[in-house]
Amino acid sequence: MSSRRQSGTPVIKAEGPSTANATDRKSHEMARYRHYQQPLAGESDSSLSESNDVDMVDGRLQSQYDEGYQTSQLGHSAASSRASHRPSRTPAGNIISITSRTHSPAVNQETIADEDIDRALSLDYQEHKYLVSSINALRQKGVEDLVVPLPKIVVVGDQSTGKSSLIEALSQIKVPRNVGCCTRCPLEINITEDTSDAARWTCKVSLRKTYMHDTFANNENDPFLVCRGSIAGTPQPSVNLGPWIPQDPAEDTLFATLYNKDDVEDVLHWAQLATLNPGTRPTKYMPGFNQHTPRTLQVKFSPNVVRLDISGPGLPNLSFFDLPGVINVTENAEEAYLVPLVRNLVKEYITPPNCINLLALPMTDDAANSSAAGIIKEVGAQDRTIGVLTKPDRVQLGESWEQWESMLSGERYQLGHGYYVTKQPNQDMLGRGISHSEARAQELEFFTSNEPWASDLSQYSQRFGTHRLSNDLSQLLIAQIVKSLPYINEQVNRKATTIEIELAELPEPPAENLPLVLTGKIYTLKNEIEKRIDGGYPYNLFKKNWHSTAEEFAKIIMNSTPKVLLDITDTPKSSMNKLQEQSKPPRGPVTPTKSNVRVDLTLSDAEDEPQLVSKTILPDRTDRKRQATPHAVPITPKKPKFNARPPPSKKFTVTQKASSLEDVREVIKAAQTAGIPNQVDPKAIEVLSQQSVAFWITPAQELVNIAGNMLKQLVLERFEDVLSEWKQTQLFVEASRIIHDYLDSMIGQELSAIQRTCHLEVSKPITFNAVWFDQLKRENLARLRTMRRAARVANFILEQEKQNRVVKERDVADEQLGIETFRKEIETMATVQAYYMIAASRFVDTVCQAIDGELFVSCKTSICQQLIDGLGIEKLDGKSI
C-alpha cells in the first residue's frame, strides 16, 4: 500500500459499473440496489481490477445545492493546501467523471474520484454542516427505508475491542458501560457544530422504531402497542432478523432533550431500556416517569435505533452508527439466537456501497481473529473500510510490533482507507471522571513520548490520535455525500414520479364537507366512550370491571393491617432468631416447647373472631410413628384454625411485613426521650404508623396502570369501530397517535397525583376522627390482650406438662401467668392498627375517586377536543367548525 494512502488524507472509494450504454446501466443499477449485492451506480464490484468511465450529471437536488452554497466555485484554500498529497487533476464541475484505472495485485480496489475529494475539501464549515444535516434529515424522513441507501459511517467490532471508548472519544459523551444495554441495540450519533452567538451544547435523544417484535405485535395487555404495520397489511417477518418484523411506517419518539453532558449516560441507559422492552410504552422510561419502572429486559437485542442529535460549539460535523459488538458464543443456550441476529444486522448496515465502515481492532489480540473483520470481508467491503487500532497502551515493549507496522504500512490486512491508532483512558481514569480534553492531551503525550510511536513508527504519526481520526472521518463522509448526491437526487425524483402517478389514479375526494364529517365521527366516538364510562345498561361492562378491580384493591389495603408475631415465651430474645432456630429440621421426636410454638396475632374479618394458631415443628412421618407419649401432641385450639390473612392478590403487590413484640419494643426505646419509665413517646406510634402505610404506593400505582390499560382498551375498540372506514389512511394513524399521547399524558399525571397522596400519608400520620379511632383502639386492644393471654396460657400448660402435671386451660389464673412484660407494646400496636384502619379507608376512597373523577371523566370530556385540535380540523380549508 502506498505511503500516500497511509499517511495522507484518506482516499475515498468510487467505482463505475461495467455496463456500456445508458439503458443497460440504469437497469443494472436498479437490480444491484434492490439486492444490495453489488455497489450502486458509481461503484464497482471489489473483485474487478479495473472499471469503465462513468458520467453522472447532477439532478435537481444537486443543482439547488449548488445555487444555495456556490459549491461549483472550486479551488478554495482547503483544496490547494492538500494538493501535494494527490496527483494533478482537472476539477469536474457539475459532472463527475471517473476514469479507468488499473490496480496493483496487492490492493484490488477503486478510490473515490479525486474530483470528489477536491469538491469536499473546497467546502466551508456551513456547507459541511448543511450536507451532514441534509442527509440526516432525509434519513429521519424515511428516504433510506423507502427510496435509496444514504451515505453513513458505521462503527463495527467484536465485543471488548474498545469500541465504546472510541465512540465516547468521537462523540465527546459518556455511554453506559455497566448495564448491559449499550451493545444490544444500534446507536445513531449525529454531531453538528453550532457557531451562533447563543450556541450551547444540546443533545436530543430519540427512539426510531422500524421493527416490531412478533411477540408484542398484538399486545392484548396494551392495545396501543399493536404493530403499526398492520394498518397497511399484515407485516411479514424479517428473513435475517428472526422475530423482528419490519414496521411501516416507522415511528420516531423524542425521548429527552439535554443541556448537560453529565446527563447523557443515564438518559441513554433508559432510552436503551425502552428499546429493549418493546411490549411497554417508552413513556414509562422517560426522565420524570421512570422512578418506579423496573430495569428488566423483555428482549436481549433490538434492531431499533436510539438516536442522539448533538450540537454545540467546537464540535465536528460528523454522523455515524455504533452497532452491537459481534459475538460468537453466548452465556447460555437460550441466547444462542443472538449470534446470527447480530451478524445479520451488521451485514445489513455495512453492505450498501456508499457506507463507510470503521472497524475497531484491539492491539491485545491477533487481527486475524476479528469476527467483525471477517464479516466485512464476506460482504466485500474492505475497500470502503477504515481500521482503528485500539488499546496501544496494553502492548508491552517486549512484544513484537511487526504485525501492527505491517498493517500501518499496507502490507497486511489491507483496507481501502488504511489504519489509524487511538489511545483512550483506562478504567482508573474513567473512574476519576477524566474529561474529553484531558483524555486528548494524554493521548497526544502518549504518542509523542512513548516507544515505538515516537521513534520507529513515527512515519505514520499522521494516523495517530482521535483528533486526526475525527477530522478525516468528517472529510470522508462529506466526500461520500457529495459523490452520492446525483444518484440520491435521481432516485428521489423517480420515487416522487411514481407516487404522483399513483396519486393520480386515486378517486376524487368525497363531495361532502370533510371537516364536518370528521367532527361528526369524533363526536360519535365521544358518545360511545361516554356511555361505557358512565356504565348505564347495557353498556356497563367497563364499569363492572372497574368496580371489581377497585374492590379488590380496597380489600388488599384494608386487610393489610400491621400484624404482630407473638412468640409465647416471655424471655427477651429476638423472634427472628427463634424463627431461624425453628427452620432447622428436627432430629427424632419433638415435643412442643416454648421455643418452637409461635402464635400469629392478626385482625380477622368482621364476621370472624381471632384465633390462636399454634405452629409446631413436627418430625418426619417415620419419627411421628415412633412417638407414643401424649405430651408430644401440640396444643390444638378449641375452634378450628382460621387464617385471617387474605389470599395473595393476582393484580396487586403487597409487601407489608409482620413485626414481633420485641421489634415494637425496639422502636419504643429508640423514640423515648423522657426520663419517666413505662411511657410511650408519640413519636414511636408515628414511626410505626408510617412504616405500616409505606407499601401503599406500589399497589396504588398498579391500580392506576390497570385502570389506564382498561381505559386504553375501551378507547381503542371504540376508535377502531367508529373510524373503521379510514383504517388504511394516514388520518387513522395520526388520530391513533394523538390518542396514545393524550392517554399516556393523563395516566402520567394520575401517577404523579397518586405519588403525592402516598407521600402525604407517609410523611405525617393524622386523623381527626377521634370517636372511631377510640372505638377501634378499644376493640383491637381487647383482641390483642385475649390472644396474648391465650399464648401465655399455652406456654404455661407446656411448662406444666414437662413436670408431668395436667392443667386445663380454663383453670389457669392470671396470678399463675405472672406480670405481662409486653403491655406497652400491645397497647402501642392496638393504637397503630386503629390508625391504619382509618387511614386505609381514607386512602382507598381518595385513590379510587381520583381515578374515576379525574382519569375517566377527563377522558370522556376532553378526548373530542384533543382530536379536533390535534388533527387541525378547525383549520381545514380555512373553515371553522
PDB file of N, CA and C in Angstrom, residues 574-641:
ATOM      1  N   SER A 574     -34.716 -12.174  70.337  1.00  0.00           N
ATOM      2  CA  SER A 574     -35.232 -11.776  69.028  1.00  0.00           C
ATOM      3  C   SER A 574     -36.059 -12.884  68.411  1.00  0.00           C
ATOM      4  N   SER A 575     -37.279 -12.540  68.004  1.00  0.00           N
ATOM      5  CA  SER A 575     -38.135 -13.544  67.369  1.00  0.00           C
ATOM      6  C   SER A 575     -37.554 -14.028  66.066  1.00  0.00           C
ATOM      7  N   MET A 576     -36.762 -13.187  65.414  1.00  0.00           N
ATOM      8  CA  MET A 576     -36.145 -13.624  64.160  1.00  0.00           C
ATOM      9  C   MET A 576     -35.165 -14.746  64.420  1.00  0.00           C
ATOM     10  N   ASN A 577     -34.428 -14.659  65.545  1.00  0.00           N
ATOM     11  CA  ASN A 577     -33.524 -15.754  65.878  1.00  0.00           C
ATOM     12  C   ASN A 577     -34.295 -17.032  66.124  1.00  0.00           C
ATOM     13  N   LYS A 578     -35.484 -16.907  66.779  1.00  0.00           N
ATOM     14  CA  LYS A 578     -36.273 -18.096  67.043  1.00  0.00           C
ATOM     15  C   LYS A 578     -36.810 -18.699  65.759  1.00  0.00           C
ATOM     16  N   LEU A 579     -37.187 -17.843  64.849  1.00  0.00           N
ATOM     17  CA  LEU A 579     -37.648 -18.354  63.568  1.00  0.00           C
ATOM     18  C   LEU A 579     -36.543 -19.099  62.848  1.00  0.00           C
ATOM     19  N   GLN A 580     -35.314 -18.568  62.963  1.00  0.00           N
ATOM     20  CA  GLN A 580     -34.189 -19.254  62.345  1.00  0.00           C
ATOM     21  C   GLN A 580     -33.952 -20.606  63.004  1.00  0.00           C
ATOM     22  N   GLU A 581     -34.103 -20.655  64.352  1.00  0.00           N
ATOM     23  CA  GLU A 581     -33.938 -21.926  65.036  1.00  0.00           C
ATOM     24  C   GLU A 581     -35.007 -22.913  64.599  1.00  0.00           C
ATOM     25  N   GLN A 582     -36.236 -22.403  64.435  1.00  0.00           N
ATOM     26  CA  GLN A 582     -37.322 -23.286  64.056  1.00  0.00           C
ATOM     27  C   GLN A 582     -37.173 -23.819  62.640  1.00  0.00           C
ATOM     28  N   SER A 583     -36.410 -23.119  61.812  1.00  0.00           N
ATOM     29  CA  SER A 583     -36.259 -23.548  60.433  1.00  0.00           C
ATOM     30  C   SER A 583     -35.346 -24.742  60.275  1.00  0.00           C
ATOM     31  N   LYS A 584     -34.601 -25.068  61.356  1.00  0.00           N
ATOM     32  CA  LYS A 584     -33.699 -26.210  61.268  1.00  0.00           C
ATOM     33  C   LYS A 584     -34.499 -27.497  61.390  1.00  0.00           C
ATOM     34  N   PRO A 585     -34.245 -28.521  60.564  1.00  0.00           N
ATOM     35  CA  PRO A 585     -35.002 -29.779  60.635  1.00  0.00           C
ATOM     36  C   PRO A 585     -34.713 -30.491  61.938  1.00  0.00           C
ATOM     37  N   PRO A 586     -35.734 -30.998  62.628  1.00  0.00           N
ATOM     38  CA  PRO A 586     -35.535 -31.682  63.904  1.00  0.00           C
ATOM     39  C   PRO A 586     -34.971 -33.080  63.713  1.00  0.00           C
ATOM     40  N   ARG A 587     -34.362 -33.564  64.763  1.00  0.00           N
ATOM     41  CA  ARG A 587     -33.839 -34.918  64.761  1.00  0.00           C
ATOM     42  C   ARG A 587     -34.570 -35.711  65.852  1.00  0.00           C
ATOM     43  N   GLY A 588     -35.307 -36.704  65.450  1.00  0.00           N
ATOM     44  CA  GLY A 588     -36.026 -37.515  66.405  1.00  0.00           C
ATOM     45  C   GLY A 588     -37.313 -36.860  66.857  1.00  0.00           C
ATOM     46  N   PRO A 589     -37.999 -37.497  67.842  1.00  0.00           N
ATOM     47  CA  PRO A 589     -39.282 -36.969  68.321  1.00  0.00           C
ATOM     48  C   PRO A 589     -39.120 -35.577  68.905  1.00  0.00           C
ATOM     49  N   VAL A 590     -40.114 -34.756  68.667  1.00  0.00           N
ATOM     50  CA  VAL A 590     -40.091 -33.376  69.147  1.00  0.00           C
ATOM     51  C   VAL A 590     -41.334 -33.114  69.971  1.00  0.00           C
ATOM     52  N   THR A 591     -41.138 -32.570  71.147  1.00  0.00           N
ATOM     53  CA  THR A 591     -42.250 -32.150  71.979  1.00  0.00           C
ATOM     54  C   THR A 591     -42.370 -30.638  71.896  1.00  0.00           C
ATOM     55  N   PRO A 592     -43.564 -30.141  71.633  1.00  0.00           N
ATOM     56  CA  PRO A 592     -43.711 -28.690  71.562  1.00  0.00           C
ATOM     57  C   PRO A 592     -43.276 -28.035  72.844  1.00  0.00           C
ATOM     58  N   THR A 593     -42.440 -27.016  72.724  1.00  0.00           N
ATOM     59  CA  THR A 593     -41.978 -26.250  73.868  1.00  0.00           C
ATOM     60  C   THR A 593     -42.179 -24.783  73.585  1.00  0.00           C
ATOM     61  N   LYS A 594     -41.806 -23.988  74.557  1.00  0.00           N
ATOM     62  CA  LYS A 594     -41.985 -22.546  74.388  1.00  0.00           C
ATOM     63  C   LYS A 594     -41.095 -21.992  73.287  1.00  0.00           C
ATOM     64  N   SER A 595     -40.090 -22.738  72.856  1.00  0.00           N
ATOM     65  CA  SER A 595     -39.203 -22.230  71.820  1.00  0.00           C
ATOM     66  C   SER A 595     -39.612 -22.639  70.426  1.00  0.00           C
ATOM     67  N   ASN A 596     -40.603 -23.553  70.294  1.00  0.00           N
ATOM     68  CA  ASN A 596     -40.975 -23.951  68.935  1.00  0.00           C
ATOM     69  C   ASN A 596     -42.461 -23.802  68.651  1.00  0.00           C
ATOM     70  N   VAL A 597     -43.172 -23.010  69.460  1.00  0.00           N
ATOM     71  CA  VAL A 597     -44.561 -22.692  69.176  1.00  0.00           C
ATOM     72  C   VAL A 597     -44.675 -21.186  68.979  1.00  0.00           C
ATOM     73  N   ARG A 598     -45.306 -20.780  67.885  1.00  0.00           N
ATOM     74  CA  ARG A 598     -45.453 -19.359  67.591  1.00  0.00           C
ATOM     75  C   ARG A 598     -46.913 -19.065  67.326  1.00  0.00           C
ATOM     76  N   VAL A 599     -47.395 -17.942  67.806  1.00  0.00           N
ATOM     77  CA  VAL A 599     -48.778 -17.549  67.583  1.00  0.00           C
ATOM     78  C   VAL A 599     -48.798 -16.343  66.648  1.00  0.00           C
ATOM     79  N   ASP A 600     -49.623 -16.415  65.633  1.00  0.00           N
ATOM     80  CA  ASP A 600     -49.760 -15.331  64.670  1.00  0.00           C
ATOM     81  C   ASP A 600     -50.951 -14.486  65.077  1.00  0.00           C
ATOM     82  N   LEU A 601     -50.694 -13.311  65.602  1.00  0.00           N
ATOM     83  CA  LEU A 601     -51.772 -12.426  66.017  1.00  0.00           C
ATOM     84  C   LEU A 601     -52.181 -11.559  64.846  1.00  0.00           C
ATOM     85  N   THR A 602     -53.375 -11.761  64.345  1.00  0.00           N
ATOM     86  CA  THR A 602     -53.854 -10.949  63.241  1.00  0.00           C
ATOM     87  C   THR A 602     -55.265 -10.472  63.529  1.00  0.00           C
ATOM     88  N   LEU A 603     -55.675  -9.432  62.832  1.00  0.00           N
ATOM     89  CA  LEU A 603     -57.047  -8.974  62.936  1.00  0.00           C
ATOM     90  C   LEU A 603     -57.866  -9.680  61.886  1.00  0.00           C
ATOM     91  N   SER A 604     -58.921 -10.326  62.321  1.00  0.00           N
ATOM     92  CA  SER A 604     -59.737 -11.084  61.387  1.00  0.00           C
ATOM     93  C   SER A 604     -60.762 -10.174  60.742  1.00  0.00           C
ATOM     94  N   ASP A 605     -61.507 -10.735  59.760  1.00  0.00           N
ATOM     95  CA  ASP A 605     -62.612 -10.002  59.180  1.00  0.00           C
ATOM     96  C   ASP A 605     -63.686  -9.801  60.242  1.00  0.00           C
ATOM     97  N   ALA A 606     -64.614  -8.917  59.957  1.00  0.00           N
ATOM     98  CA  ALA A 606     -65.599  -8.523  60.965  1.00  0.00           C
ATOM     99  C   ALA A 606     -66.428  -9.701  61.460  1.00  0.00           C
ATOM    100  N   GLU A 607     -66.732 -10.697  60.571  1.00  0.00           N
ATOM    101  CA  GLU A 607     -67.610 -11.780  60.965  1.00  0.00           C
ATOM    102  C   GLU A 607     -66.880 -12.910  61.683  1.00  0.00           C
ATOM    103  N   ASP A 608     -65.553 -12.809  61.846  1.00  0.00           N
ATOM    104  CA  ASP A 608     -64.787 -13.871  62.466  1.00  0.00           C
ATOM    105  C   ASP A 608     -64.085 -13.360  63.708  1.00  0.00           C
ATOM    106  N   GLU A 609     -63.868 -14.262  64.650  1.00  0.00           N
ATOM    107  CA  GLU A 609     -63.135 -13.937  65.855  1.00  0.00           C
ATOM    108  C   GLU A 609     -61.683 -14.346  65.688  1.00  0.00           C
ATOM    109  N   PRO A 610     -60.758 -13.631  66.324  1.00  0.00           N
ATOM    110  CA  PRO A 610     -59.352 -14.029  66.245  1.00  0.00           C
ATOM    111  C   PRO A 610     -59.147 -15.363  66.937  1.00  0.00           C
ATOM    112  N   GLN A 611     -58.230 -16.167  66.382  1.00  0.00           N
ATOM    113  CA  GLN A 611     -57.989 -17.487  66.918  1.00  0.00           C
ATOM    114  C   GLN A 611     -56.522 -17.665  67.225  1.00  0.00           C
ATOM    115  N   LEU A 612     -56.247 -18.575  68.138  1.00  0.00           N
ATOM    116  CA  LEU A 612     -54.886 -18.940  68.484  1.00  0.00           C
ATOM    117  C   LEU A 612     -54.420 -20.016  67.524  1.00  0.00           C
ATOM    118  N   VAL A 613     -53.387 -19.717  66.781  1.00  0.00           N
ATOM    119  CA  VAL A 613     -52.866 -20.665  65.805  1.00  0.00           C
ATOM    120  C   VAL A 613     -51.502 -21.126  66.269  1.00  0.00           C
ATOM    121  N   SER A 614     -51.387 -22.359  66.718  1.00  0.00           N
ATOM    122  CA  SER A 614     -50.112 -22.896  67.185  1.00  0.00           C
ATOM    123  C   SER A 614     -49.381 -23.520  66.026  1.00  0.00           C
ATOM    124  N   LYS A 615     -48.166 -23.021  65.764  1.00  0.00           N
ATOM    125  CA  LYS A 615     -47.364 -23.541  64.664  1.00  0.00           C
ATOM    126  C   LYS A 615     -46.219 -24.331  65.262  1.00  0.00           C
ATOM    127  N   THR A 616     -46.268 -25.646  65.126  1.00  0.00           N
ATOM    128  CA  THR A 616     -45.300 -26.517  65.765  1.00  0.00           C
ATOM    129  C   THR A 616     -44.485 -27.248  64.733  1.00  0.00           C
ATOM    130  N   ILE A 617     -43.186 -27.350  64.980  1.00  0.00           N
ATOM    131  CA  ILE A 617     -42.323 -28.099  64.073  1.00  0.00           C
ATOM    132  C   ILE A 617     -42.482 -29.579  64.380  1.00  0.00           C
ATOM    133  N   LEU A 618     -42.907 -30.351  63.427  1.00  0.00           N
ATOM    134  CA  LEU A 618     -43.122 -31.773  63.609  1.00  0.00           C
ATOM    135  C   LEU A 618     -41.993 -32.565  62.967  1.00  0.00           C
ATOM    136  N   PRO A 619     -41.677 -33.723  63.523  1.00  0.00           N
ATOM    137  CA  PRO A 619     -40.684 -34.588  62.876  1.00  0.00           C
ATOM    138  C   PRO A 619     -41.257 -35.195  61.619  1.00  0.00           C
ATOM    139  N   ASP A 620     -40.416 -35.916  60.904  1.00  0.00           N
ATOM    140  CA  ASP A 620     -40.909 -36.545  59.688  1.00  0.00           C
ATOM    141  C   ASP A 620     -41.851 -37.686  60.043  1.00  0.00           C
ATOM    142  N   ARG A 621     -42.492 -38.300  59.006  1.00  0.00           N
ATOM    143  CA  ARG A 621     -43.522 -39.302  59.216  1.00  0.00           C
ATOM    144  C   ARG A 621     -43.025 -40.495  60.029  1.00  0.00           C
ATOM    145  N   THR A 622     -41.801 -40.950  59.789  1.00  0.00           N
ATOM    146  CA  THR A 622     -41.267 -42.117  60.483  1.00  0.00           C
ATOM    147  C   THR A 622     -41.129 -41.856  61.964  1.00  0.00           C
ATOM    148  N   ASP A 623     -40.581 -40.677  62.302  1.00  0.00           N
ATOM    149  CA  ASP A 623     -40.392 -40.351  63.705  1.00  0.00           C
ATOM    150  C   ASP A 623     -41.713 -40.162  64.421  1.00  0.00           C
ATOM    151  N   ARG A 624     -42.709 -39.658  63.725  1.00  0.00           N
ATOM    152  CA  ARG A 624     -44.004 -39.462  64.364  1.00  0.00           C
ATOM    153  C   ARG A 624     -44.643 -40.787  64.743  1.00  0.00           C
ATOM    154  N   LYS A 625     -44.408 -41.824  63.943  1.00  0.00           N
ATOM    155  CA  LYS A 625     -44.961 -43.138  64.277  1.00  0.00           C
ATOM    156  C   LYS A 625     -44.348 -43.692  65.556  1.00  0.00           C
ATOM    157  N   ARG A 626     -43.071 -43.389  65.788  1.00  0.00           N
ATOM    158  CA  ARG A 626     -42.398 -43.880  66.985  1.00  0.00           C
ATOM    159  C   ARG A 626     -42.810 -43.112  68.231  1.00  0.00           C
ATOM    160  N   GLN A 627     -43.428 -41.952  68.031  1.00  0.00           N
ATOM    161  CA  GLN A 627     -43.733 -41.049  69.131  1.00  0.00           C
ATOM    162  C   GLN A 627     -45.022 -41.513  69.814  1.00  0.00           C
ATOM    163  N   ALA A 628     -44.933 -41.940  71.085  1.00  0.00           N
ATOM    164  CA  ALA A 628     -46.103 -42.515  71.759  1.00  0.00           C
ATOM    165  C   ALA A 628     -46.627 -41.657  72.889  1.00  0.00           C
ATOM    166  N   THR A 629     -45.775 -40.828  73.434  1.00  0.00           N
ATOM    167  CA  THR A 629     -46.207 -40.056  74.600  1.00  0.00           C
ATOM    168  C   THR A 629     -47.247 -39.015  74.236  1.00  0.00           C
ATOM    169  N   PRO A 630     -48.299 -38.896  75.015  1.00  0.00           N
ATOM    170  CA  PRO A 630     -49.331 -37.884  74.725  1.00  0.00           C
ATOM    171  C   PRO A 630     -48.813 -36.469  74.876  1.00  0.00           C
ATOM    172  N   HIS A 631     -47.708 -36.317  75.598  1.00  0.00           N
ATOM    173  CA  HIS A 631     -47.173 -34.966  75.803  1.00  0.00           C
ATOM    174  C   HIS A 631     -46.554 -34.411  74.530  1.00  0.00           C
ATOM    175  N   ALA A 632     -46.356 -35.260  73.486  1.00  0.00           N
ATOM    176  CA  ALA A 632     -45.749 -34.789  72.240  1.00  0.00           C
ATOM    177  C   ALA A 632     -46.774 -34.220  71.286  1.00  0.00           C
ATOM    178  N   VAL A 633     -48.047 -34.252  71.665  1.00  0.00           N
ATOM    179  CA  VAL A 633     -49.085 -33.741  70.786  1.00  0.00           C
ATOM    180  C   VAL A 633     -49.237 -32.249  71.004  1.00  0.00           C
ATOM    181  N   PRO A 634     -49.191 -31.438  69.926  1.00  0.00           N
ATOM    182  CA  PRO A 634     -49.292 -29.994  70.098  1.00  0.00           C
ATOM    183  C   PRO A 634     -50.669 -29.580  70.577  1.00  0.00           C
ATOM    184  N   ILE A 635     -50.709 -28.457  71.276  1.00  0.00           N
ATOM    185  CA  ILE A 635     -51.989 -27.931  71.743  1.00  0.00           C
ATOM    186  C   ILE A 635     -52.817 -27.483  70.548  1.00  0.00           C
ATOM    187  N   THR A 636     -54.080 -27.881  70.545  1.00  0.00           N
ATOM    188  CA  THR A 636     -54.969 -27.519  69.449  1.00  0.00           C
ATOM    189  C   THR A 636     -56.040 -26.589  69.965  1.00  0.00           C
ATOM    190  N   PRO A 637     -56.318 -25.484  69.321  1.00  0.00           N
ATOM    191  CA  PRO A 637     -57.368 -24.581  69.790  1.00  0.00           C
ATOM    192  C   PRO A 637     -58.719 -25.279  69.767  1.00  0.00           C
ATOM    193  N   LYS A 638     -59.623 -24.796  70.595  1.00  0.00           N
ATOM    194  CA  LYS A 638     -60.943 -25.402  70.641  1.00  0.00           C
ATOM    195  C   LYS A 638     -61.703 -25.179  69.341  1.00  0.00           C
ATOM    196  N   LYS A 639     -61.520 -24.009  68.756  1.00  0.00           N
ATOM    197  CA  LYS A 639     -62.174 -23.714  67.485  1.00  0.00           C
ATOM    198  C   LYS A 639     -61.254 -24.119  66.344  1.00  0.00           C
ATOM    199  N   PRO A 640     -61.794 -24.375  65.166  1.00  0.00           N
ATOM    200  CA  PRO A 640     -60.933 -24.703  64.020  1.00  0.00           C
ATOM    201  C   PRO A 640     -60.005 -23.549  63.720  1.00  0.00           C
ATOM    202  N   LYS A 641     -58.884 -23.917  63.102  1.00  0.00           N
ATOM    203  CA  LYS A 641     -57.926 -22.883  62.706  1.00  0.00           C
ATOM    204  C   LYS A 641     -58.564 -21.896  61.748  1.00  0.00           C
TER     205      LYS A 641
END
